mmCIF file of C-alpha atoms in Angstrom:
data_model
loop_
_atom_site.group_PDB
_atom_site.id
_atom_site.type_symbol
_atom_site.label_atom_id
_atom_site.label_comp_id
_atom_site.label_asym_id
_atom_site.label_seq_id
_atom_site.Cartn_x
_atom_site.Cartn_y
_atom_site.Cartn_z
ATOM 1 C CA UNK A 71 32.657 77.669 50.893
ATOM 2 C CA UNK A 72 29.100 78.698 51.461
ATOM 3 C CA UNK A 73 29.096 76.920 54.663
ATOM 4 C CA UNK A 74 32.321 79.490 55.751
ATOM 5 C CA UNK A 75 30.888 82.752 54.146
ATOM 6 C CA UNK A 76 27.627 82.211 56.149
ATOM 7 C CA UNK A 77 29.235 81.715 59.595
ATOM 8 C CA UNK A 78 31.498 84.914 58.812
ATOM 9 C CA UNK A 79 28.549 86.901 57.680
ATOM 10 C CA UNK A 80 26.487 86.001 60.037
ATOM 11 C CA UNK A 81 29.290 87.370 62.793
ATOM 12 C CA UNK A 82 29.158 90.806 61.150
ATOM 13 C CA UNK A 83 25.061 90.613 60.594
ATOM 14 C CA UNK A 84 24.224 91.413 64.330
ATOM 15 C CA UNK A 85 24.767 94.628 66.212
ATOM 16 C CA UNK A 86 25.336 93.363 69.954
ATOM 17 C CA UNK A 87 25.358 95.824 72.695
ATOM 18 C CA UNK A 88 27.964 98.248 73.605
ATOM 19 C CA UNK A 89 30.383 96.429 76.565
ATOM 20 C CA UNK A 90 34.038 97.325 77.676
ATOM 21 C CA UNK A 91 37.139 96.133 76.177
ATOM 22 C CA UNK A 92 39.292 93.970 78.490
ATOM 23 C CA UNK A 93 41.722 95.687 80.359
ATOM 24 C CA UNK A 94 45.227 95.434 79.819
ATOM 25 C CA UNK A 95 47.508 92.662 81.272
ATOM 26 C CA UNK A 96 50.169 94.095 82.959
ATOM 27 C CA UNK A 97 53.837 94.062 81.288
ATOM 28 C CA UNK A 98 54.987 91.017 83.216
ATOM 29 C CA UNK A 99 52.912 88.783 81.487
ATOM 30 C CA UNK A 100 54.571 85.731 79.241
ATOM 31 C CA UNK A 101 54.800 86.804 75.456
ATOM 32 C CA UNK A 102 53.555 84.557 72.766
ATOM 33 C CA UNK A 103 55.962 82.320 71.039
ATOM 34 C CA UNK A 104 55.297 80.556 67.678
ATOM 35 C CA UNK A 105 56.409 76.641 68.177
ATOM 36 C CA UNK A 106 54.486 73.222 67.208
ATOM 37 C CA UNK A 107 52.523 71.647 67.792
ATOM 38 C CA UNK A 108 48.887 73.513 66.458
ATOM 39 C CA UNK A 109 45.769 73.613 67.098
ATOM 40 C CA UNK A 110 43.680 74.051 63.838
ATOM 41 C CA UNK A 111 46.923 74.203 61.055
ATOM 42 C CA UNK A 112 47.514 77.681 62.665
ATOM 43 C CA UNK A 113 47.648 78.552 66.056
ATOM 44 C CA UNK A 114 50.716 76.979 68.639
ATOM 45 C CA UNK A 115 48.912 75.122 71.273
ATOM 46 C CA UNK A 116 51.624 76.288 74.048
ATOM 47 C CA UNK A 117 50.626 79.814 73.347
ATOM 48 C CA UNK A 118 46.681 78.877 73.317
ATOM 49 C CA UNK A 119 46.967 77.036 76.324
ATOM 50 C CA UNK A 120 49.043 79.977 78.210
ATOM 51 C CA UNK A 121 46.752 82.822 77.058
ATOM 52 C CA UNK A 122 43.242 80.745 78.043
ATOM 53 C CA UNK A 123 44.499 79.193 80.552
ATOM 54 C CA UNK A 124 43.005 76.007 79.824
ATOM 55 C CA UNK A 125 44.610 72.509 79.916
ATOM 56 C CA UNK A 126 43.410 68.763 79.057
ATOM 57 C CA UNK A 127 43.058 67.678 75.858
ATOM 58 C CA UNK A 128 41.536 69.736 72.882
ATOM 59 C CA UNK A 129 40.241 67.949 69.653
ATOM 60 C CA UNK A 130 40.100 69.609 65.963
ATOM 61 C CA UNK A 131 37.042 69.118 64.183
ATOM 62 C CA UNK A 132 37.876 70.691 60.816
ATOM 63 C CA UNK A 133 35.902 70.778 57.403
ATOM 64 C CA UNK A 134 36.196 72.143 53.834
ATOM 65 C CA UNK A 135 39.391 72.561 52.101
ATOM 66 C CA UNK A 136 42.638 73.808 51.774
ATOM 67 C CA UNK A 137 41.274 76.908 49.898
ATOM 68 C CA UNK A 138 37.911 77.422 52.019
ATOM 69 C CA UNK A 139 37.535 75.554 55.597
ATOM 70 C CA UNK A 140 36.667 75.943 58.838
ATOM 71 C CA UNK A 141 38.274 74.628 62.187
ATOM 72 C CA UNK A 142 36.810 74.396 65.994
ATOM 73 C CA UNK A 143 37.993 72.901 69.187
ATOM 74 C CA UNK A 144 34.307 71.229 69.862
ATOM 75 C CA UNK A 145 35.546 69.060 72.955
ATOM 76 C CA UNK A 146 34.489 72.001 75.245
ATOM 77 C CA UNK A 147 31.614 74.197 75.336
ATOM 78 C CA UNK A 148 32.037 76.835 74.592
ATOM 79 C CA UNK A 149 34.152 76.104 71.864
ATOM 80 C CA UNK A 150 37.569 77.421 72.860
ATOM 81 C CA UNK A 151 39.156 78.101 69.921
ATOM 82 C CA UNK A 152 37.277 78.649 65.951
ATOM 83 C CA UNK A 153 38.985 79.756 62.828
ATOM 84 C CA UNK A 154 38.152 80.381 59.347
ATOM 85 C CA UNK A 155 39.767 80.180 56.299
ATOM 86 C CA UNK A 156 39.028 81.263 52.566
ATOM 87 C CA UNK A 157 40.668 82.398 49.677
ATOM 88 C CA UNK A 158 38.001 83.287 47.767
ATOM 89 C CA UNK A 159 34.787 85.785 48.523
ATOM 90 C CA UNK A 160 33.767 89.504 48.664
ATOM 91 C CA UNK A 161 36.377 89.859 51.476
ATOM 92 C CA UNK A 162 35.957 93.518 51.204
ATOM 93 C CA UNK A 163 32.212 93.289 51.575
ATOM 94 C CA UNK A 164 32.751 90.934 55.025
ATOM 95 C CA UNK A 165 35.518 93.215 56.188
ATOM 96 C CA UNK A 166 33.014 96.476 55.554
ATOM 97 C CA UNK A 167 30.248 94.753 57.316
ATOM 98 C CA UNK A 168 32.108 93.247 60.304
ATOM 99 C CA UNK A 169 33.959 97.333 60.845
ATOM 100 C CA UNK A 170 29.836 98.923 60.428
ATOM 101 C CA UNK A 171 28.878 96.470 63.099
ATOM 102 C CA UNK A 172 32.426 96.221 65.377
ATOM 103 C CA UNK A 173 33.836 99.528 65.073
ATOM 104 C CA UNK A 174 31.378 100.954 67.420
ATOM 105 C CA UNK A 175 31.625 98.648 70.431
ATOM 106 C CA UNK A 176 35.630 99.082 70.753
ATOM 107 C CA UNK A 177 37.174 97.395 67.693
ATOM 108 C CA UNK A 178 40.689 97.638 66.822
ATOM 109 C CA UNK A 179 42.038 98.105 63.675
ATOM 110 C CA UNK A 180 45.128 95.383 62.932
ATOM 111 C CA UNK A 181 48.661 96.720 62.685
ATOM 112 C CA UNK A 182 49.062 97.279 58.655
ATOM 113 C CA UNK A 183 51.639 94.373 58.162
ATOM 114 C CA UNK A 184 48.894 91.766 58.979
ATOM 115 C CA UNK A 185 46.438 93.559 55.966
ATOM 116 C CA UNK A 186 43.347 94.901 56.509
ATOM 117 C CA UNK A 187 40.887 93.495 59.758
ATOM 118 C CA UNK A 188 40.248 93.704 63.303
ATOM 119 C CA UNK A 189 40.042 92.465 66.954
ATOM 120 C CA UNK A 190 37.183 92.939 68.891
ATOM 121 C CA UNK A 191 35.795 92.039 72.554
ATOM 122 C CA UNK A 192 31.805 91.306 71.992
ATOM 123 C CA UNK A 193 30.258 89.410 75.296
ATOM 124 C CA UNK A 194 27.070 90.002 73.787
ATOM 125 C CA UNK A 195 27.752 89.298 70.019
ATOM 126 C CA UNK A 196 26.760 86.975 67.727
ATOM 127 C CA UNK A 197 29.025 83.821 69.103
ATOM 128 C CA UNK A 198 28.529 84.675 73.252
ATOM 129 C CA UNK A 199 30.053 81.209 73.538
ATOM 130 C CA UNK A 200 33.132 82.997 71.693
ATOM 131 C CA UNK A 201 33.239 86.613 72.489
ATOM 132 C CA UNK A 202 36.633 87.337 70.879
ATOM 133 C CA UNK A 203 37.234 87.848 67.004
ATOM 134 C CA UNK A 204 40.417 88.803 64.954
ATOM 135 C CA UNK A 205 39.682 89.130 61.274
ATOM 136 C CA UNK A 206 42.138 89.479 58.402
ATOM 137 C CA UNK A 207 42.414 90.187 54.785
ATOM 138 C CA UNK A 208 45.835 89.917 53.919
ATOM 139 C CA UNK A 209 47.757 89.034 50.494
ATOM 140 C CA UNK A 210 49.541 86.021 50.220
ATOM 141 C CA UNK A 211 50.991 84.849 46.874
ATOM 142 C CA UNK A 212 49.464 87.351 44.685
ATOM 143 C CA UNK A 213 46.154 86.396 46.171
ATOM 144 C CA UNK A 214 44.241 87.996 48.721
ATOM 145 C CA UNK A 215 42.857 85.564 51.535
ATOM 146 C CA UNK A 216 40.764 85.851 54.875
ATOM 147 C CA UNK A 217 41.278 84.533 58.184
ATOM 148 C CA UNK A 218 38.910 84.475 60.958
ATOM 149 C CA UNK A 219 39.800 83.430 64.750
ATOM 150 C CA UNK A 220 37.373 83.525 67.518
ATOM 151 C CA UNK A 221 38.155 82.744 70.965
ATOM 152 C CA UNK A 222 35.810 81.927 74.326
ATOM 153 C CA UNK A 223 38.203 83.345 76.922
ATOM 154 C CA UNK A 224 41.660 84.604 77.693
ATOM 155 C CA UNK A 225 42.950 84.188 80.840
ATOM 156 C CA UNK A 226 42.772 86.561 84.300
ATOM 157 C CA UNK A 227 44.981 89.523 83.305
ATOM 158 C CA UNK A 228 45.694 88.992 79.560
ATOM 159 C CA UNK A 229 45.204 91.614 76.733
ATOM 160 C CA UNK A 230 42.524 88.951 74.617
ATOM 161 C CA UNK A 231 43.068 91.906 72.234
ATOM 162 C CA UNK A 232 46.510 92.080 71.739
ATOM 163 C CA UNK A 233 46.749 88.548 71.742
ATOM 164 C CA UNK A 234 44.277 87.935 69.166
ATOM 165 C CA UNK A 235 46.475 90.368 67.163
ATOM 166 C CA UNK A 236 49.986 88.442 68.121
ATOM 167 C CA UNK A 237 47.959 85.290 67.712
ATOM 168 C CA UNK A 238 47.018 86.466 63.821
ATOM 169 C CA UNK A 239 50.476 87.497 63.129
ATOM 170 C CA UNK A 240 51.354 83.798 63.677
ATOM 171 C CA UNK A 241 48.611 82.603 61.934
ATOM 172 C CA UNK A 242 49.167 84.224 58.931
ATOM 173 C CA UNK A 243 52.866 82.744 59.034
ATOM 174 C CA UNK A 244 51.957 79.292 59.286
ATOM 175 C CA UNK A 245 49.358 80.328 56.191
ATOM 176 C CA UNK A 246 52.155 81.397 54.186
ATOM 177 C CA UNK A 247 54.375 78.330 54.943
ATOM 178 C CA UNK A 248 51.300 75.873 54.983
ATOM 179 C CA UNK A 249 50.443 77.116 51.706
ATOM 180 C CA UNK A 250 53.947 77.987 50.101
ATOM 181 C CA UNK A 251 52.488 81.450 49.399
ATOM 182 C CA UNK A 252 54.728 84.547 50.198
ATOM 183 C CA UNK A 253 52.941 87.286 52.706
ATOM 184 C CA UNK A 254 52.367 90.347 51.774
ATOM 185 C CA UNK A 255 52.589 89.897 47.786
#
């Protein structure tokens, strides 16, 4: 657990410079689906691969538990794909950090249903190898938990920001049904 509260706090502990949000992707573009298989327990590959754009294999490299863990793609550099987990912390002290530091270079704030948390675009953040970071405290059985995603890249003309958010909503699914835990109680 120490391992995971470290790598989120240290994402919230710098103050990168101010850069623009990605654009948005035009209205054409393929919407995310939620099928199997994963990457990391929690996001679809098909929808990974189709908003990065990347193909070939991917590996997991995951550690900690079911309660507190951690999971990276680490066959590419950057990694393409991190996420943490946790279900217990000072979640709100994370969240207030990571809005102090985020909420100034463009963050967004996540639509209510997926709890409390942002997205943010930070080229010159913390993780440059992973520039991208959707953060959630949500409830799920009773209990409130955190997720963390960050991402290297999206593809040419996708929203990483609105896919980030689409790409938590799933996330937080498979949590609840990984789990057996019941979203938003």
């Amino acid at each position: 657990m120490a391992a995971l509260l470290a790598f989120v706090i240290l994402g919230a502990a710098c103050s990168p410079e101010a850069t623009p949000a990605p654009s948005p992707a035009p209205a054409t573009l393929s919407p995310i689906v939620d099928s199997s298989p994963y990457i990391c327990k929690f996001v679809p590959e098909q929808a990974f691969r189709m908003v990065t754009g990347l193909t070939g294999p991917l590996a997991e490299l995951t550690d900690g538990t079911d309660e507190d863990g951690a999971c990276r793609t680490p066959d590419i550099y950057p990694n393409p794909l991190g996420i943490g987990w946790a279900l217990k912390g000072d979640f709100d002290y994370i969240l207030d950090d990571k809005r102090k530091a985020y909420t100034e270079h463009g963050a967004v704030t996540l639509p209510a249903d997926l709890g409390e948390g942002l997205s943010v675009y930070l080229p010159n953040g913390p993780y440059t190898g992973q520039p991208y970071e959707v953060v959630a405290k949500f409830r799920c059985g009773g209990k409130e938990r955190l997720l963390t995603m960050f991402f290297a890249a999206f593809a040419k003309g996708r929203d990483g920001i609105r896919d980030m958010i689409d790409l938590m909503r799933i996330a937080q699914k498979r949590y609840g049904h990984l789990y057996k835990c019941a979203l938003g109680e």
